[in-house]
CSV table of C-alpha atoms in Angstrom, one decimal:
chain,number,residue,atom,x,y,z
A,559,MET,CA,7.8,-169.6,-168.0
A,560,SER,CA,10.6,-171.8,-169.2
A,561,ALA,CA,10.1,-175.0,-171.3
A,562,LEU,CA,9.2,-178.2,-169.6
A,563,ASN,CA,12.4,-180.1,-168.5
A,564,TRP,CA,12.0,-183.7,-169.5
A,565,LYS,CA,15.0,-185.0,-167.4
A,566,PRO,CA,13.2,-185.3,-164.1
A,567,PHE,CA,10.5,-187.5,-165.8
A,568,VAL,CA,13.1,-189.8,-167.4
A,569,TYR,CA,15.3,-190.0,-164.3
A,570,GLY,CA,12.3,-190.5,-162.0
A,571,GLY,CA,11.1,-193.3,-164.2
A,572,LEU,CA,14.5,-195.0,-164.4
A,573,ALA,CA,15.0,-194.7,-160.6
A,574,SER,CA,11.6,-196.2,-160.0
A,575,LEU,CA,12.4,-199.2,-162.3
A,576,VAL,CA,15.8,-199.8,-160.6
A,577,ALA,CA,14.2,-199.7,-157.2
A,578,GLU,CA,11.5,-202.1,-158.3
A,579,PHE,CA,14.1,-204.6,-159.5
A,580,GLY,CA,15.9,-204.4,-156.2
A,581,THR,CA,12.9,-204.7,-154.0
A,582,PHE,CA,10.7,-207.1,-155.9
A,583,PRO,CA,12.2,-210.4,-154.5
A,584,VAL,CA,11.7,-209.0,-151.0
A,585,ASP,CA,8.1,-208.1,-151.7
A,586,LEU,CA,7.5,-211.5,-153.3
A,587,THR,CA,8.8,-213.3,-150.2
A,588,LYS,CA,6.8,-211.1,-148.0
A,589,THR,CA,3.6,-212.0,-149.9
A,590,ARG,CA,4.4,-215.7,-149.7
A,591,LEU,CA,5.0,-215.5,-146.0
A,592,GLN,CA,1.7,-213.7,-145.5
A,593,VAL,CA,-0.4,-216.3,-147.4
A,594,GLN,CA,1.2,-219.4,-146.0
A,595,GLY,CA,-0.9,-221.1,-143.3
A,596,GLN,CA,-4.2,-219.9,-144.6
A,597,SER,CA,-7.0,-222.4,-144.3
A,598,ILE,CA,-9.0,-221.0,-147.3
A,599,ASP,CA,-6.9,-222.6,-150.0
A,600,ALA,CA,-5.3,-226.0,-149.6
A,601,ARG,CA,-2.2,-225.0,-151.4
A,602,PHE,CA,-1.3,-222.5,-148.7
A,603,ARG,CA,-2.1,-224.5,-145.6
A,604,GLU,CA,1.5,-225.9,-145.1
A,605,ILE,CA,4.0,-223.6,-143.3
A,606,LYS,CA,6.9,-223.7,-145.7
A,607,TYR,CA,9.0,-220.7,-144.6
A,608,ARG,CA,10.4,-219.9,-141.2
A,609,GLY,CA,11.3,-216.3,-142.0
A,610,MET,CA,12.3,-213.8,-144.7
A,611,PHE,CA,15.8,-215.1,-145.4
A,612,HIS,CA,14.6,-218.8,-145.2
A,613,ALA,CA,11.9,-218.0,-147.8
A,614,LEU,CA,14.4,-216.1,-150.1
A,615,PHE,CA,16.9,-219.0,-150.1
A,616,ARG,CA,14.3,-221.7,-150.4
A,617,ILE,CA,12.5,-220.1,-153.3
A,618,TYR,CA,15.9,-219.6,-155.0
A,619,LYS,CA,17.0,-223.1,-154.3
A,620,GLU,CA,13.8,-224.9,-155.2
A,621,GLU,CA,12.4,-222.7,-158.0
A,622,GLY,CA,15.4,-220.8,-159.3
A,623,ILE,CA,16.4,-217.2,-159.5
A,624,LEU,CA,13.7,-216.4,-162.0
A,625,ALA,CA,11.0,-217.4,-159.5
A,626,LEU,CA,12.0,-214.4,-157.4
A,627,TYR,CA,11.0,-212.2,-160.3
A,628,SER,CA,7.9,-213.9,-161.3
A,629,GLY,CA,5.1,-211.3,-161.9
A,630,ILE,CA,7.5,-208.4,-162.2
A,631,ALA,CA,6.1,-207.1,-165.5
A,632,PRO,CA,3.0,-205.5,-163.9
A,633,ALA,CA,5.1,-204.0,-161.1
A,634,LEU,CA,7.5,-202.5,-163.6
A,635,LEU,CA,4.6,-201.0,-165.6
A,636,ARG,CA,3.1,-199.5,-162.5
A,637,GLN,CA,6.5,-198.0,-161.4
A,638,ALA,CA,7.3,-196.8,-164.9
A,639,SER,CA,4.1,-194.7,-165.0
A,640,TYR,CA,3.8,-193.8,-161.3
A,641,GLY,CA,7.4,-193.0,-160.7
A,642,THR,CA,7.8,-191.0,-163.9
A,643,ILE,CA,4.7,-188.9,-163.3
A,644,LYS,CA,5.3,-188.4,-159.5
A,645,ILE,CA,8.9,-187.4,-159.6
A,646,GLY,CA,8.7,-185.5,-162.9
A,647,ILE,CA,5.7,-183.4,-161.7
A,648,TYR,CA,7.2,-182.8,-158.3
A,649,GLN,CA,10.5,-181.6,-159.7
A,650,SER,CA,8.8,-179.4,-162.3
A,651,LEU,CA,6.5,-177.8,-159.8
A,652,LYS,CA,9.3,-177.3,-157.3
A,653,ARG,CA,11.4,-175.6,-159.9
A,654,LEU,CA,8.5,-173.4,-161.0
A,655,PHE,CA,7.8,-172.2,-157.5
A,656,VAL,CA,11.5,-171.6,-156.6
A,657,ASP,CA,12.0,-169.6,-159.8
A,658,ARG,CA,8.9,-167.5,-159.0
A,659,LEU,CA,10.1,-166.8,-155.5
A,660,GLU,CA,13.6,-165.9,-156.6
A,661,GLY,CA,12.1,-163.7,-159.4
A,662,LEU,CA,10.2,-161.8,-156.7
A,663,GLY,CA,13.4,-161.4,-154.7
A,664,LEU,CA,12.1,-163.6,-151.9
A,665,PRO,CA,14.5,-165.9,-150.1
A,666,VAL,CA,13.7,-169.6,-150.6
A,667,ALA,CA,13.9,-171.6,-147.4
A,668,TRP,CA,15.0,-175.2,-147.9
A,669,SER,CA,14.5,-176.5,-144.3
A,670,PRO,CA,12.4,-175.8,-141.3
A,671,LEU,CA,15.4,-174.5,-139.4
A,672,GLU,CA,16.2,-172.0,-142.2
A,673,SER,CA,12.7,-170.8,-142.4
A,674,THR,CA,12.5,-170.3,-138.6
A,675,ALA,CA,15.8,-168.5,-138.6
A,676,MET,CA,14.6,-166.2,-141.4
A,677,ARG,CA,11.4,-165.3,-139.6
A,678,ARG,CA,13.3,-164.2,-136.5
A,679,CYS,CA,15.6,-161.8,-138.4
């Protein structure tokens, strides 16, 4: 068995962080749209946003660009750990199984069509 490759872990973590930065404002606006109009808390009774883009622009205009990223720290911590582990382990296990199959001289099917074609031969 070869040494553990650290690159999938690092690249998986970095990709997860970049994705979180890109999607966090959309997630924040989605959450604000979901909680508006609730009768439980007086702060959320008013309907402030008419839709996703209206909410994005209104938050940016009234609260500033940083408001679109308020609360991002826990999300980044979650993605740094979850994305790193998930993608790193997936790539490591995939490489391990592919190497073993190739070592046994078995063909490695990469798609359902390929595996179906191989069974018919």
